[in-house]
Short mmCIF file of C-alpha atoms in Angstrom, two decimals:
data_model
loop_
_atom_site.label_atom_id
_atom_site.label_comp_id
_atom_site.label_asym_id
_atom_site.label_seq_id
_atom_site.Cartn_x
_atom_site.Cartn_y
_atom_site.Cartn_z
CA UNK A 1 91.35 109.06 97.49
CA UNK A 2 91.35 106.15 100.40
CA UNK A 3 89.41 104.13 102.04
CA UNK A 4 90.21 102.94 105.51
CA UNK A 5 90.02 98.42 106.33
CA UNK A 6 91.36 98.24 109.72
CA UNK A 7 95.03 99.22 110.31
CA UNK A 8 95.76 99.35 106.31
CA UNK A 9 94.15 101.85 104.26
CA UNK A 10 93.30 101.51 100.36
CA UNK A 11 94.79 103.93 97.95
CA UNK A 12 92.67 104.81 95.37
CA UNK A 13 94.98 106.69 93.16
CA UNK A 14 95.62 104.11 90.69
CA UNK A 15 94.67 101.41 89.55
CA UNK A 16 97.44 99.53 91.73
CA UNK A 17 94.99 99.74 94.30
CA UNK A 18 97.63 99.48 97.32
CA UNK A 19 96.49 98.13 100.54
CA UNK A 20 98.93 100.14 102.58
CA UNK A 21 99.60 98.87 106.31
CA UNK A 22 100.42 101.21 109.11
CA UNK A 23 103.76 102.91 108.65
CA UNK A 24 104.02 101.19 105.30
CA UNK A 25 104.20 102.62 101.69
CA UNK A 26 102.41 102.30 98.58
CA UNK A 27 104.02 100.16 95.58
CA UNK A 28 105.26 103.85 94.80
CA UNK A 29 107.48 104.06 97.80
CA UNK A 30 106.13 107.75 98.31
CA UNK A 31 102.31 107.46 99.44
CA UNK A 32 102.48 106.49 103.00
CA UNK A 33 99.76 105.32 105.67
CA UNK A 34 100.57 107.51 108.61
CA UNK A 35 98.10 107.15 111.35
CA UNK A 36 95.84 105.56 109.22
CA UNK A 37 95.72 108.48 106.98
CA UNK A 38 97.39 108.27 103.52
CA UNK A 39 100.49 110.97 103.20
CA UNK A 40 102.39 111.79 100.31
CA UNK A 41 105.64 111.92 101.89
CA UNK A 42 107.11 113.83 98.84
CA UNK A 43 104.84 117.00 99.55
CA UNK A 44 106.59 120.44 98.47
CA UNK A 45 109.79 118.51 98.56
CA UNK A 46 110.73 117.91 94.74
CA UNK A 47 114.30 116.64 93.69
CA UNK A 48 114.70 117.73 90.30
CA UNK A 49 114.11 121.44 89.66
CA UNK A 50 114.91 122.89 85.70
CA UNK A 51 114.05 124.98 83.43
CA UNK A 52 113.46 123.50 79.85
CA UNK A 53 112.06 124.24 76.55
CA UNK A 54 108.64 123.38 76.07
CA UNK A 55 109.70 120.68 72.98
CA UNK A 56 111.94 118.50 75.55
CA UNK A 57 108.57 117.52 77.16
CA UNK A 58 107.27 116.72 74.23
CA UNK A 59 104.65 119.23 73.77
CA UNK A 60 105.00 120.24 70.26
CA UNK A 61 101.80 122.11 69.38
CA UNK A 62 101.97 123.86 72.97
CA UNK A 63 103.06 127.00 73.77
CA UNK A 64 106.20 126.52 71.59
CA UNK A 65 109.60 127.47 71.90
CA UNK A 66 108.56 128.74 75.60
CA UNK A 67 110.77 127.83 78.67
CA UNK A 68 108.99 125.57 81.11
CA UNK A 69 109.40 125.52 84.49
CA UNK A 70 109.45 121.54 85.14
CA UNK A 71 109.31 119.84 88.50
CA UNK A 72 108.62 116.04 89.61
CA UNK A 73 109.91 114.43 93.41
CA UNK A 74 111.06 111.08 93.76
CA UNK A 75 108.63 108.17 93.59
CA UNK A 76 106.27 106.44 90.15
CA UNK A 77 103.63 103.69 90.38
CA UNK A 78 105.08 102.16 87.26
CA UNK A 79 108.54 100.33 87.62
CA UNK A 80 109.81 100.06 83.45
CA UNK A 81 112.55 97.82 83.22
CA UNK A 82 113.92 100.66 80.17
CA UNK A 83 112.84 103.86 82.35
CA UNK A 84 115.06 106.99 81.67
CA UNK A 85 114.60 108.33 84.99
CA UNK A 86 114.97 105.49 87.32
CA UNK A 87 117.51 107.66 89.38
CA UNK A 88 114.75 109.82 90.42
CA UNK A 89 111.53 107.47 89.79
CA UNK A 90 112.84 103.88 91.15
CA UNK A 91 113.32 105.66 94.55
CA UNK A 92 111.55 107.31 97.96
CA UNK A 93 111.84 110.45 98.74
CA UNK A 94 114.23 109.90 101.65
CA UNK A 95 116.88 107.62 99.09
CA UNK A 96 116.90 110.94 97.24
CA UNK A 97 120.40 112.56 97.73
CA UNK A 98 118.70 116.20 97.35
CA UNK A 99 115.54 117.53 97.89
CA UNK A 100 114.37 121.40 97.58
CA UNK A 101 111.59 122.64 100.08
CA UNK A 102 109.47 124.44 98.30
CA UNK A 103 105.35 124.88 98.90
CA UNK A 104 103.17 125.17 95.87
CA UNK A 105 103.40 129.26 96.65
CA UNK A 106 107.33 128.91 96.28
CA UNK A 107 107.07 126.73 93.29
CA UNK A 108 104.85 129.06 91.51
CA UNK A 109 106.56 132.64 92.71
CA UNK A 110 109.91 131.26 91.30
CA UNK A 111 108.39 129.85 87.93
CA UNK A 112 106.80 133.64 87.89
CA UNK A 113 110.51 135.42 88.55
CA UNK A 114 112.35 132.95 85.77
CA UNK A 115 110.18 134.42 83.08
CA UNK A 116 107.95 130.96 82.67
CA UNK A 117 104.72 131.08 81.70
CA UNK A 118 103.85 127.56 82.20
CA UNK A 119 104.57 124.77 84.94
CA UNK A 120 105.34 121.02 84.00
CA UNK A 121 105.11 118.22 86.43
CA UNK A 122 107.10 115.93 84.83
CA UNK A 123 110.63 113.57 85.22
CA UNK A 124 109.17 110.83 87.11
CA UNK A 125 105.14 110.68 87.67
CA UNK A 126 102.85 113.57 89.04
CA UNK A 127 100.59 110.70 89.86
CA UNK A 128 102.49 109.78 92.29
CA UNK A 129 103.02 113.46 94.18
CA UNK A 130 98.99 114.26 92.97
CA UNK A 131 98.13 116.18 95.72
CA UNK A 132 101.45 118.68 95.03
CA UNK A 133 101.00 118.57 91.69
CA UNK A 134 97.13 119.97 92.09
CA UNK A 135 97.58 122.53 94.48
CA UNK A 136 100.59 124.01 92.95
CA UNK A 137 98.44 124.26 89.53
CA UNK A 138 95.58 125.75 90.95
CA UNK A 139 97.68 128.74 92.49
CA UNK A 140 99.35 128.56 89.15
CA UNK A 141 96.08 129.70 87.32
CA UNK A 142 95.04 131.81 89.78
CA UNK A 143 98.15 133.73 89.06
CA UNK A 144 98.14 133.39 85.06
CA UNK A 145 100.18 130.21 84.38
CA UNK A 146 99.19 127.29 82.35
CA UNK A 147 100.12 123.65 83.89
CA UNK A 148 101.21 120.81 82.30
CA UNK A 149 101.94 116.95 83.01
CA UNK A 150 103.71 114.18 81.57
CA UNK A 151 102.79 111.17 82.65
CA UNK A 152 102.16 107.58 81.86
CA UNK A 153 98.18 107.83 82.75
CA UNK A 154 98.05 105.13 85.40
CA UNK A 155 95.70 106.38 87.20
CA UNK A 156 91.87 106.40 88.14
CA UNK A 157 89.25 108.44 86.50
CA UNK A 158 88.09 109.86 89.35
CA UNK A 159 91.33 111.83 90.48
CA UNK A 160 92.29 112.31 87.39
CA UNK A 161 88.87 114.18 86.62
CA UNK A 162 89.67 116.64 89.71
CA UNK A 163 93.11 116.81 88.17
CA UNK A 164 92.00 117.82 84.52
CA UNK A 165 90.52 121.17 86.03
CA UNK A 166 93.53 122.53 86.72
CA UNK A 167 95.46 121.22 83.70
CA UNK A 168 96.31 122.66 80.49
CA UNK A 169 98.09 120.21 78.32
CA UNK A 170 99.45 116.43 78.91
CA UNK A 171 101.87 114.10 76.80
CA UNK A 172 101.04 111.12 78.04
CA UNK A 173 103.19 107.95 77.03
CA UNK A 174 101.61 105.18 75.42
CA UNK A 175 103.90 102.32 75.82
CA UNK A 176 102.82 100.00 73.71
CA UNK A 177 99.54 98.81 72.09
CA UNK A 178 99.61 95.68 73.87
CA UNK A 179 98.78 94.45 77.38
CA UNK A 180 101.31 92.16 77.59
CA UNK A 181 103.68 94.66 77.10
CA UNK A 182 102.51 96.83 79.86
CA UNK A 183 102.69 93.36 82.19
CA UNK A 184 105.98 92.33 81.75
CA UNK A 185 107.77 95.79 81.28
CA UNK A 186 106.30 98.57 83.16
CA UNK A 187 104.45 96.14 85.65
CA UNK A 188 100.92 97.23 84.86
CA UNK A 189 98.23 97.35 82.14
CA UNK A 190 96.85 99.03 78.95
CA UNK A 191 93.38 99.52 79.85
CA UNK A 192 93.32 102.00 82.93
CA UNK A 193 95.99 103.71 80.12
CA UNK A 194 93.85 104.32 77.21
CA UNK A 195 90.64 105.07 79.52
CA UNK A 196 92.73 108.00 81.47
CA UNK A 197 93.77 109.24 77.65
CA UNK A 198 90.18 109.26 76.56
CA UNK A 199 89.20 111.20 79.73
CA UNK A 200 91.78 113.62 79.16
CA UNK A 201 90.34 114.33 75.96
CA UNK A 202 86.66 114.31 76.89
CA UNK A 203 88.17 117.07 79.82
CA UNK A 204 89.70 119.13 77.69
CA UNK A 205 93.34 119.00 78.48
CA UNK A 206 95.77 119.54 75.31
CA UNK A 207 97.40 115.96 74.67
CA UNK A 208 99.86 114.64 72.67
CA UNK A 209 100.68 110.90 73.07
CA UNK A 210 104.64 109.62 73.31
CA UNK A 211 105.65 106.20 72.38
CA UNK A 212 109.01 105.23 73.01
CA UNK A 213 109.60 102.19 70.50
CA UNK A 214 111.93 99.73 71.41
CA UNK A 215 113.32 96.94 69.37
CA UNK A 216 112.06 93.79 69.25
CA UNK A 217 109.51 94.42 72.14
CA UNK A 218 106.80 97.05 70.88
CA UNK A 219 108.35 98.14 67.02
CA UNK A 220 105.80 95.45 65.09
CA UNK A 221 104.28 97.21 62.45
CA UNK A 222 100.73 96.20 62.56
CA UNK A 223 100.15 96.78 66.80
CA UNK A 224 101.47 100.28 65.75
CA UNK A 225 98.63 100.68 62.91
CA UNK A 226 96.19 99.61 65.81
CA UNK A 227 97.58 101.85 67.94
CA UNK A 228 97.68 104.81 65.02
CA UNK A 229 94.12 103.94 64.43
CA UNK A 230 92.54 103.97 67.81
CA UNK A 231 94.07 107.17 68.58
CA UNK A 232 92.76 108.67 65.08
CA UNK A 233 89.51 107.35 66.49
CA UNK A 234 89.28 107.82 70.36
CA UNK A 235 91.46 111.28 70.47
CA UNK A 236 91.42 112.52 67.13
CA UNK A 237 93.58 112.67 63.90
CA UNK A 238 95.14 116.10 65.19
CA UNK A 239 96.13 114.52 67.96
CA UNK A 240 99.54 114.51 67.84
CA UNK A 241 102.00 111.35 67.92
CA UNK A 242 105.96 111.12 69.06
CA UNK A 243 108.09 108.48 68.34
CA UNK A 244 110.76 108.40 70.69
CA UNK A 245 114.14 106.17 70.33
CA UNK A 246 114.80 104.05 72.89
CA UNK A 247 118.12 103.95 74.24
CA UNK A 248 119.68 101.13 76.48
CA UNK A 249 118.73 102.41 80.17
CA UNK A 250 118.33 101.14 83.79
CA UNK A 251 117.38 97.17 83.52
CA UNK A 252 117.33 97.08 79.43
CA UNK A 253 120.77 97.43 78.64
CA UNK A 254 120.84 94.22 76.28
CA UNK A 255 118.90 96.10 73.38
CA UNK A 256 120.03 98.43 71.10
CA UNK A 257 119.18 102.26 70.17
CA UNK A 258 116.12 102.06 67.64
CA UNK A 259 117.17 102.02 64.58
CA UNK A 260 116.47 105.55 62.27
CA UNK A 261 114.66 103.16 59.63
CA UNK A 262 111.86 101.55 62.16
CA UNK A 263 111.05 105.12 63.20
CA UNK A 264 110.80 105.67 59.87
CA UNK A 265 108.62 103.02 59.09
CA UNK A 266 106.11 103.69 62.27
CA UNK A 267 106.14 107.21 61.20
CA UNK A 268 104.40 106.32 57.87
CA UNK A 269 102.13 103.81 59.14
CA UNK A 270 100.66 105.68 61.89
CA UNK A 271 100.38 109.21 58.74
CA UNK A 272 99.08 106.41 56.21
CA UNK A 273 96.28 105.49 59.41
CA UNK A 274 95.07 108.89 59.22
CA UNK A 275 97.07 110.58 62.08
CA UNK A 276 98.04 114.30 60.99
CA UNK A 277 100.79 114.99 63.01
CA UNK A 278 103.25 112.58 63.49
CA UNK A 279 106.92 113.32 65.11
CA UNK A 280 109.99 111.23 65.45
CA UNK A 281 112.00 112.27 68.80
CA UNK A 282 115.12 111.33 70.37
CA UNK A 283 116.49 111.44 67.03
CA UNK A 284 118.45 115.32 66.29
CA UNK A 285 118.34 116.54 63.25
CA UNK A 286 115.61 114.23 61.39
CA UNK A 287 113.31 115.98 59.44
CA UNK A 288 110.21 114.01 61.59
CA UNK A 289 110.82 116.56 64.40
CA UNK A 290 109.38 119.30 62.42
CA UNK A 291 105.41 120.35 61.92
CA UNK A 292 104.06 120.34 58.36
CA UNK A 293 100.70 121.39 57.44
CA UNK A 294 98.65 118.28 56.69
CA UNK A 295 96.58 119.65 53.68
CA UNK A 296 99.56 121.29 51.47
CA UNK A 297 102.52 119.87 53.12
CA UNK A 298 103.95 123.55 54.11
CA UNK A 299 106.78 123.10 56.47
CA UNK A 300 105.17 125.48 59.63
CA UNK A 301 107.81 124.84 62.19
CA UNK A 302 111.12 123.46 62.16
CA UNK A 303 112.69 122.24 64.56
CA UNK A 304 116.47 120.66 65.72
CA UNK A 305 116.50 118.86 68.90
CA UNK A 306 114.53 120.61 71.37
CA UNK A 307 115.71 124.33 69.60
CA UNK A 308 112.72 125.91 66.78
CA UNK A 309 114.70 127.36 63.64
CA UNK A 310 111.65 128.10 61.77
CA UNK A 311 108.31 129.39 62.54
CA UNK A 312 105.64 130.44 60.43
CA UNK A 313 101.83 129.84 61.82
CA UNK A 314 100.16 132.68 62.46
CA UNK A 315 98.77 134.05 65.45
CA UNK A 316 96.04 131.59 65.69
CA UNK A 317 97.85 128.57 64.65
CA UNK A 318 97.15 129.06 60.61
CA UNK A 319 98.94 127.81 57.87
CA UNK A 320 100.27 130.76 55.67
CA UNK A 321 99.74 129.21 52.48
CA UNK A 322 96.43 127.26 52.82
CA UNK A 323 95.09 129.00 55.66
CA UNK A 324 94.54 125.66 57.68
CA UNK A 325 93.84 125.81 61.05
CA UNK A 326 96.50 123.51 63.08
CA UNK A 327 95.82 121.99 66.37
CA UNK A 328 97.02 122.81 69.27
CA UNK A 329 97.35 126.09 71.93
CA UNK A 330 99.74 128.35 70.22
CA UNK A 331 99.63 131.49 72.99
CA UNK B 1 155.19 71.20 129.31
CA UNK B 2 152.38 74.66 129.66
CA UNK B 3 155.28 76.60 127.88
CA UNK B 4 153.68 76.28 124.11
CA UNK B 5 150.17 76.29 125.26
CA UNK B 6 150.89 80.18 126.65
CA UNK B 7 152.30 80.93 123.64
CA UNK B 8 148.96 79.93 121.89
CA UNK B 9 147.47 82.27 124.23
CA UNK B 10 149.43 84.97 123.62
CA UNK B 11 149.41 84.32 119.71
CA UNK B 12 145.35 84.45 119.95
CA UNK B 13 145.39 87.11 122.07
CA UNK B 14 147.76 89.41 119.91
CA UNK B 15 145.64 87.68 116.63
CA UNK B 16 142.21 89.10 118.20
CA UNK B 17 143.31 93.09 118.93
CA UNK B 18 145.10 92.81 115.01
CA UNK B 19 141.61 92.26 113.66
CA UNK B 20 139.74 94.55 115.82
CA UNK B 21 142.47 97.27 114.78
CA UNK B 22 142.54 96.40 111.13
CA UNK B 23 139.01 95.27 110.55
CA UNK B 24 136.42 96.40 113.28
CA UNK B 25 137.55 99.97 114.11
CA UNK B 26 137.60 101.04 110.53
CA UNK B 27 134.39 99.66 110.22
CA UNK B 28 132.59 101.75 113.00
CA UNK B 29 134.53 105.09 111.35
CA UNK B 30 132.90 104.43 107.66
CA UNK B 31 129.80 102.89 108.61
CA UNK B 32 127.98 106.03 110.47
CA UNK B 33 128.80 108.34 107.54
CA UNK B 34 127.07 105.94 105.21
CA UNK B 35 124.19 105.62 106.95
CA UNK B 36 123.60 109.17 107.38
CA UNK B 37 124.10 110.28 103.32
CA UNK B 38 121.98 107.22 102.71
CA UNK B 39 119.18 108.18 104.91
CA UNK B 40 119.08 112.07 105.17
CA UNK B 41 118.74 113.38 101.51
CA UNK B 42 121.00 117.37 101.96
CA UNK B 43 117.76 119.50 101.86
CA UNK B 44 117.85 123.08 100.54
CA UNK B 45 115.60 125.50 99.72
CA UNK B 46 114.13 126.25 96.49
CA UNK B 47 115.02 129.60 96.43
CA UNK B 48 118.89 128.89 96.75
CA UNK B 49 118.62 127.88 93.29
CA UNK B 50 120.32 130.35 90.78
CA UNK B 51 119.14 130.90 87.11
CA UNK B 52 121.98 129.08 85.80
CA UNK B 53 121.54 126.24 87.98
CA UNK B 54 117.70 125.99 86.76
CA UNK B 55 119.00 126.28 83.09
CA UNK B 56 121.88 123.55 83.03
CA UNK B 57 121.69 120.92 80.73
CA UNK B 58 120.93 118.01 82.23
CA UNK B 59 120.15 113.72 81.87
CA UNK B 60 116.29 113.58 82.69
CA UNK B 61 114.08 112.47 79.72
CA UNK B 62 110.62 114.67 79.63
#
């Protein structure tokens, strides 16, 4: 995924296309050209290490109510003036003030002993620590755990076809519907975004999309009806949606918390453009964090925060009362 | 005549070693242990993690 011009050597990752110099690093601060050789620096070193329900990711119509053992190092191609993880994101690996050694064996023997049956790469990118991220899920298969990533899909198709091989399920954040949104907050663009979602897809990989709505900046009603509709059309109407409250964070401190009502609002216009399962997140306790059958409106599972109090698909992801089949990986 | 001018002396003189003691040498005691937390992350392995540790709540969104 490079390509050597002189000293500097071109990352091909994403769509940032770096021209790395000698001993320099990648807009990322974590893919370095070492000998003119590109090395992620961040390789079996991750700095956040827990163990979380499956819903905090959020994968909703994956494996749910299952503990998830979720991993991510220091580093991310995208630089989002509102980002919730900037700690661990806006950093190298050597700002970091701890890092775990741990090889892809380690990482996948441990998830193994704490009872998890699935691995996410998630916090800040797994774009960014790609190379970690694939190895560790293809000894995670080999030994009977599923993979998952969360990510903001800035990357290139090819990679990211090697990478949807070993990967089970994805939520992948759509940040807005709206270039310009993607220039002046996150620092990059829509396009490479919505191709990498429709690859996913194509691939095979489980994915539910995340958009954070913030006020004022991406909450306009009719980009989120685009957005509703080209994901009813490119990914699917099962595919589901999150909307996620923004909170003040990082470099976006002069906005306030989204208000219950616009979540509301998006909610509705992305069900009324045909999208089946639509969640609101960040939000405890409202009744748009729960699944409901689309054709008879049965409430299937219920959820508070990241915790399931009711559950009632069947084995195979049926509705009991109409006998729909639901979306999603369920075992 | 030289009287006040080796006073001067003495007053600079005295002046320089009060900033070196208050200023300087406190600076050369703080400034290495900066430098190292900034620049050497505390490594540890994976496996010194305990199930409670791996379960605490924490701040990270996803």
């Amino acid at each position: 995924m490079s390509m050597r011009t002189n000293d500097a050597v071109s990352c091909e990752l994403c769509p940032r296309g770096c021209l790395i110099p000698e001993g320099k690093a990648g807009d990322c601060r974590i893919r370095v050209n070492l000998g003119g050789r590109l090395r992620a620096t961040t390789y079996g070193r991750p700095s956040a290490v827990h163990i979380d329900p499956m819903e905090k990711k959020p994968l909703y119509h994956f494996l749910p109510g299952s503990p998830v053992f979720s991993v991510a190092t220091a580093g991310c191609n995208l630089h989002c003036l509102n980002c919730q993880n900037w700690q661990l994101s806006q950093r190298g690996g050597e700002e970091m003030e701890q890092v775990f050694r741990a090889d892809p064996t380690d990482l996948v023997a441990m998830a193994r002993e704490q009872d998890c049956r699935s691995i996410a790469y998630t916090y800040s990118d797994p774009v960014v620590f790609y190379e970690y991220c694939y190895d560790s899920s293809v000894i995670a298969h080999e030994q009977g755990l599923r993979n998952c990533m969360i990510t903001a899909a800035y990357i290139n198709p090819k990679p990211l076809r090697r990478l949807c091989g070993v990967i089970d399920a994805a939520n992948a954040d759509l940040k807005a519907f709206d270039d310009g949104f993607y220039q002046r907050v996150s620092g990059a663009s829509l396009k490479p975004v919505l191709d990498a979602l429709v690859l996913m897809r194509a691939e095979g990989v489980w994915l539910e999309v995340t958009n954070l709505v913030i006020p004022t900046l991406n909450d306009d009603l009719a980009m989120i009806r685009r957005m509703a509709r080209w994901i009813r059309d490119e990914l699917g109407p099962g595919t589901p949606l999150h909307f996620s409250r923004f909170q003040p964070q990082y470099r976006m401190r002069n906005l306030p918390p989204t208000p219950a009502e616009t979540l509301d609002r998006a909610r509705a216009e992305a069900l009324d453009a045909g999208l089946e399962y639509v969640y609101i997140g960040n939000l405890p306790g409202h009744t748009g964090g729960s699944t409901y059958c689309p054709r008879d409106g049965t409430l299937l599972i219920g959820r508070t925060g990241f915790w399931i109090t009711d559950y009632h698909l069947d084995a195979e992801g049926r509705c009991p009362t109409c006998n729909e089949r639901i979306p999603g990986r369920w075992q | 005549m030289f009287e006040p001018l080796s006073v001067n002396v003495e007053f600079e003189t005295n002046r320089r070693r009060f900033l070196t003691a208050t200023l300087v040498l406190p600076l050369l005691v703080l400034l290495p242990a900066s430098t190292t937390s900034a620049s050497a992350p505390r490594e540890r392995p994976l496996r010194s993690l305990t199930a409670a540790e791996l379960r605490r709540p924490h701040d990270l969104a996803g």
